[in-house]
Amino acid sequence: METQAVASTDFWTLIIAAYAAVISTFVFGWDAYKWLASGAKISLSATPHMKLYGGYQEDDNVYISVIATNVGDQPTTIVNLGGMYYDSFWQAYLFRRKPTESFVVTEPSQAQRIPYRFEVGDQWMGLMDQTDDFVTKAKTGYLFLILYTVGSGKGKRVRVKITEDT
C-alpha cells in the first residue's frame, strides 16, 4: 500500500515538473523574442517630385523626399543618408553586396542636421535633388535610398519608384 502512494506522488511530481518545464521554456522564448524585437525600428518612405514653397528664396528644384519615423522602443542616431543603384532585380534583391553605383547625400536636411538624435516617435525628413540621372535610374533599374543609424551596419533602405507616366 505504501509503495502505491509513493508511485502516485512520483507521478504527480513528474506532471508538475513537466508543466513547469513547458511554462519556463515558453517564458524564456518570449523573453528572447522581446529582446530580439526591441530597439529602434525605422519606418522609411521616399517620395519623388517634391517642391519647396515658402522661404526667403524661390526654389524651382525638384526633390526626392525621404521621411523616416522611429516606431521602435529605443532612440537612435541618424548618421548618414546614402543610396545604391542596381541594374537588375537579381543584383538588387538577391546579390545586394555589389551595387552598380553608390552615393552619399551630403546635406539632406537643413533643420534636422546629421548626426541627428532620433527619439522614439520622432519623424525625420531629408531631401535629395531629383536630377534627370536619378529619374532615369529609378525608371530603368532599382534605385534605393538608405538611412544609416547607429548600431545598424546595413541601414534601412527604401526603393525610389518613378513610373513612366510621372
CSV table of C-alpha atoms in Angstrom, one decimal:
chain,number,residue,atom,x,y,z
A,1,MET,CA,0.0,0.0,0.0
A,2,GLU,CA,2.8,2.4,0.9
A,3,THR,CA,4.6,1.7,-2.4
A,4,GLN,CA,1.5,2.7,-4.3
A,5,ALA,CA,1.3,6.0,-2.5
A,6,VAL,CA,4.9,6.7,-3.4
A,7,ALA,CA,4.3,5.9,-7.0
A,8,SER,CA,1.3,8.2,-7.1
A,9,THR,CA,3.3,11.0,-5.5
A,10,ASP,CA,6.1,10.5,-8.0
A,11,PHE,CA,3.5,10.6,-10.9
A,12,TRP,CA,2.1,14.0,-9.7
A,13,THR,CA,5.6,15.3,-9.1
A,14,LEU,CA,6.5,14.4,-12.7
A,15,ILE,CA,3.4,16.0,-14.1
A,16,ILE,CA,4.1,19.2,-12.1
A,17,ALA,CA,7.8,19.2,-13.2
A,18,ALA,CA,6.8,18.7,-16.9
A,19,TYR,CA,4.2,21.6,-16.6
A,20,ALA,CA,6.8,23.9,-15.0
A,21,ALA,CA,9.4,23.0,-17.7
A,22,VAL,CA,6.9,23.8,-20.5
A,23,ILE,CA,5.9,27.1,-18.9
A,24,SER,CA,9.5,28.1,-18.2
A,25,THR,CA,10.5,27.3,-21.8
A,26,PHE,CA,7.7,29.4,-23.1
A,27,VAL,CA,8.7,32.3,-20.8
A,28,PHE,CA,12.3,32.0,-21.9
A,29,GLY,CA,11.3,32.0,-25.6
A,30,TRP,CA,9.0,35.1,-25.0
A,31,ASP,CA,11.9,37.0,-23.3
A,32,ALA,CA,14.2,36.1,-26.1
A,33,TYR,CA,11.7,37.3,-28.7
A,34,LYS,CA,11.2,40.6,-26.8
A,35,TRP,CA,15.0,41.1,-26.5
A,36,LEU,CA,15.5,40.5,-30.3
A,37,ALA,CA,12.5,42.6,-31.2
A,38,SER,CA,13.4,45.6,-29.0
A,39,GLY,CA,15.4,48.6,-30.2
A,40,ALA,CA,14.9,51.3,-32.7
A,41,LYS,CA,12.8,50.4,-35.7
A,42,ILE,CA,12.8,52.8,-38.7
A,43,SER,CA,9.8,53.2,-41.0
A,44,LEU,CA,11.1,54.8,-44.2
A,45,SER,CA,9.4,56.2,-47.3
A,46,ALA,CA,10.7,58.0,-50.4
A,47,THR,CA,8.5,60.4,-52.5
A,48,PRO,CA,9.7,61.8,-55.8
A,49,HIS,CA,8.6,65.1,-57.5
A,50,MET,CA,8.6,67.2,-54.3
A,51,LYS,CA,8.9,71.0,-54.5
A,52,LEU,CA,9.6,73.6,-51.8
A,53,TYR,CA,7.3,76.5,-51.2
A,54,GLY,CA,7.8,79.5,-48.9
A,55,GLY,CA,11.0,80.7,-47.5
A,56,TYR,CA,13.2,83.7,-48.5
A,57,GLN,CA,14.3,82.5,-51.8
A,58,GLU,CA,12.2,80.8,-54.5
A,59,ASP,CA,13.4,77.3,-55.2
A,60,ASP,CA,12.5,75.8,-58.5
A,61,ASN,CA,14.3,72.5,-57.9
A,62,VAL,CA,12.5,69.2,-57.7
A,63,TYR,CA,13.5,66.8,-54.8
A,64,ILE,CA,13.1,63.3,-53.7
A,65,SER,CA,11.8,63.4,-50.1
A,66,VAL,CA,12.8,60.8,-47.5
A,67,ILE,CA,10.7,60.5,-44.4
A,68,ALA,CA,11.8,58.3,-41.5
A,69,THR,CA,9.8,57.5,-38.4
A,70,ASN,CA,11.2,55.8,-35.3
A,71,VAL,CA,8.5,53.2,-34.5
A,72,GLY,CA,10.7,51.2,-32.1
A,73,ASP,CA,11.0,51.4,-28.4
A,74,GLN,CA,14.5,52.9,-28.2
A,75,PRO,CA,16.1,56.1,-29.6
A,76,THR,CA,18.9,56.0,-32.1
A,77,THR,CA,21.1,58.5,-34.0
A,78,ILE,CA,20.8,59.0,-37.8
A,79,VAL,CA,24.4,59.2,-39.1
A,80,ASN,CA,24.1,59.2,-42.9
A,81,LEU,CA,21.8,59.1,-45.9
A,82,GLY,CA,23.1,57.4,-49.0
A,83,GLY,CA,21.9,55.4,-51.9
A,84,MET,CA,22.6,52.5,-54.2
A,85,TYR,CA,21.6,51.8,-57.8
A,86,TYR,CA,21.3,48.3,-59.2
A,87,ASP,CA,20.9,47.3,-62.9
A,88,SER,CA,18.8,44.2,-62.3
A,89,PHE,CA,16.4,42.6,-60.0
A,90,TRP,CA,18.9,39.9,-59.1
A,91,GLN,CA,21.5,42.4,-58.1
A,92,ALA,CA,19.0,44.5,-56.1
A,93,TYR,CA,17.3,41.7,-54.1
A,94,LEU,CA,19.5,38.6,-54.2
A,95,PHE,CA,23.1,39.8,-54.5
A,96,ARG,CA,22.9,43.0,-52.5
A,97,ARG,CA,26.6,43.3,-51.9
A,98,LYS,CA,27.7,44.9,-55.2
A,99,PRO,CA,25.7,47.8,-56.5
A,100,THR,CA,26.3,49.3,-59.9
A,101,GLU,CA,26.6,52.7,-58.3
A,102,SER,CA,26.7,54.0,-54.7
A,103,PHE,CA,26.4,57.6,-53.4
A,104,VAL,CA,26.1,59.7,-50.3
A,105,VAL,CA,23.7,62.6,-49.8
A,106,THR,CA,25.9,65.2,-48.2
A,107,GLU,CA,23.4,67.5,-46.6
A,108,PRO,CA,19.9,66.0,-46.7
A,109,SER,CA,18.2,68.3,-44.1
A,110,GLN,CA,18.8,71.9,-43.1
A,111,ALA,CA,16.6,71.7,-40.0
A,112,GLN,CA,17.5,68.3,-38.7
A,113,ARG,CA,21.2,68.1,-39.4
A,114,ILE,CA,23.0,64.8,-39.4
A,115,PRO,CA,24.0,63.3,-36.9
A,116,TYR,CA,20.5,63.6,-35.6
A,117,ARG,CA,19.3,62.2,-32.3
A,118,PHE,CA,16.2,60.2,-33.3
A,119,GLU,CA,13.9,59.7,-30.4
A,120,VAL,CA,11.0,57.2,-30.2
A,121,GLY,CA,8.0,58.5,-32.2
A,122,ASP,CA,10.1,61.3,-33.9
A,123,GLN,CA,9.9,62.0,-37.6
A,124,TRP,CA,13.0,63.0,-39.7
A,125,MET,CA,12.8,64.4,-43.2
A,126,GLY,CA,15.6,64.7,-45.7
A,127,LEU,CA,15.7,65.9,-49.3
A,128,MET,CA,17.8,64.9,-52.3
A,129,ASP,CA,17.9,66.7,-55.7
A,130,GLN,CA,15.9,64.8,-58.2
A,131,THR,CA,18.2,65.0,-61.2
A,132,ASP,CA,17.5,63.6,-64.7
A,133,ASP,CA,20.2,61.0,-63.9
A,134,PHE,CA,18.3,59.7,-60.8
A,135,VAL,CA,15.0,59.7,-62.7
A,136,THR,CA,16.5,57.6,-65.4
A,137,LYS,CA,18.0,55.2,-62.9
A,138,ALA,CA,14.7,54.9,-61.0
A,139,LYS,CA,12.8,54.2,-64.2
A,140,THR,CA,15.2,51.7,-65.8
A,141,GLY,CA,16.7,50.0,-62.7
A,142,TYR,CA,16.5,49.8,-59.0
A,143,LEU,CA,17.3,53.0,-57.1
A,144,PHE,CA,17.4,52.8,-53.3
A,145,LEU,CA,17.9,55.4,-50.6
A,146,ILE,CA,19.5,54.1,-47.4
A,147,LEU,CA,19.2,55.6,-44.0
A,148,TYR,CA,22.1,54.7,-41.7
A,149,THR,CA,21.7,54.7,-38.0
A,150,VAL,CA,24.0,53.9,-35.1
A,151,GLY,CA,24.1,50.2,-34.5
A,152,SER,CA,22.7,49.1,-37.9
A,153,GLY,CA,25.5,48.3,-40.3
A,154,LYS,CA,23.4,47.7,-43.3
A,155,GLY,CA,21.0,50.6,-42.8
A,156,LYS,CA,17.3,50.8,-43.7
A,157,ARG,CA,16.6,51.1,-47.4
A,158,VAL,CA,13.6,52.1,-49.5
A,159,ARG,CA,13.2,51.9,-53.2
A,160,VAL,CA,12.6,55.1,-55.2
A,161,LYS,CA,9.9,54.4,-57.7
A,162,ILE,CA,9.3,56.7,-60.6
A,163,THR,CA,6.9,55.4,-63.3
A,164,GLU,CA,7.0,56.3,-67.0
A,165,ASP,CA,3.8,58.4,-66.8
A,166,THR,CA,5.1,60.7,-64.0
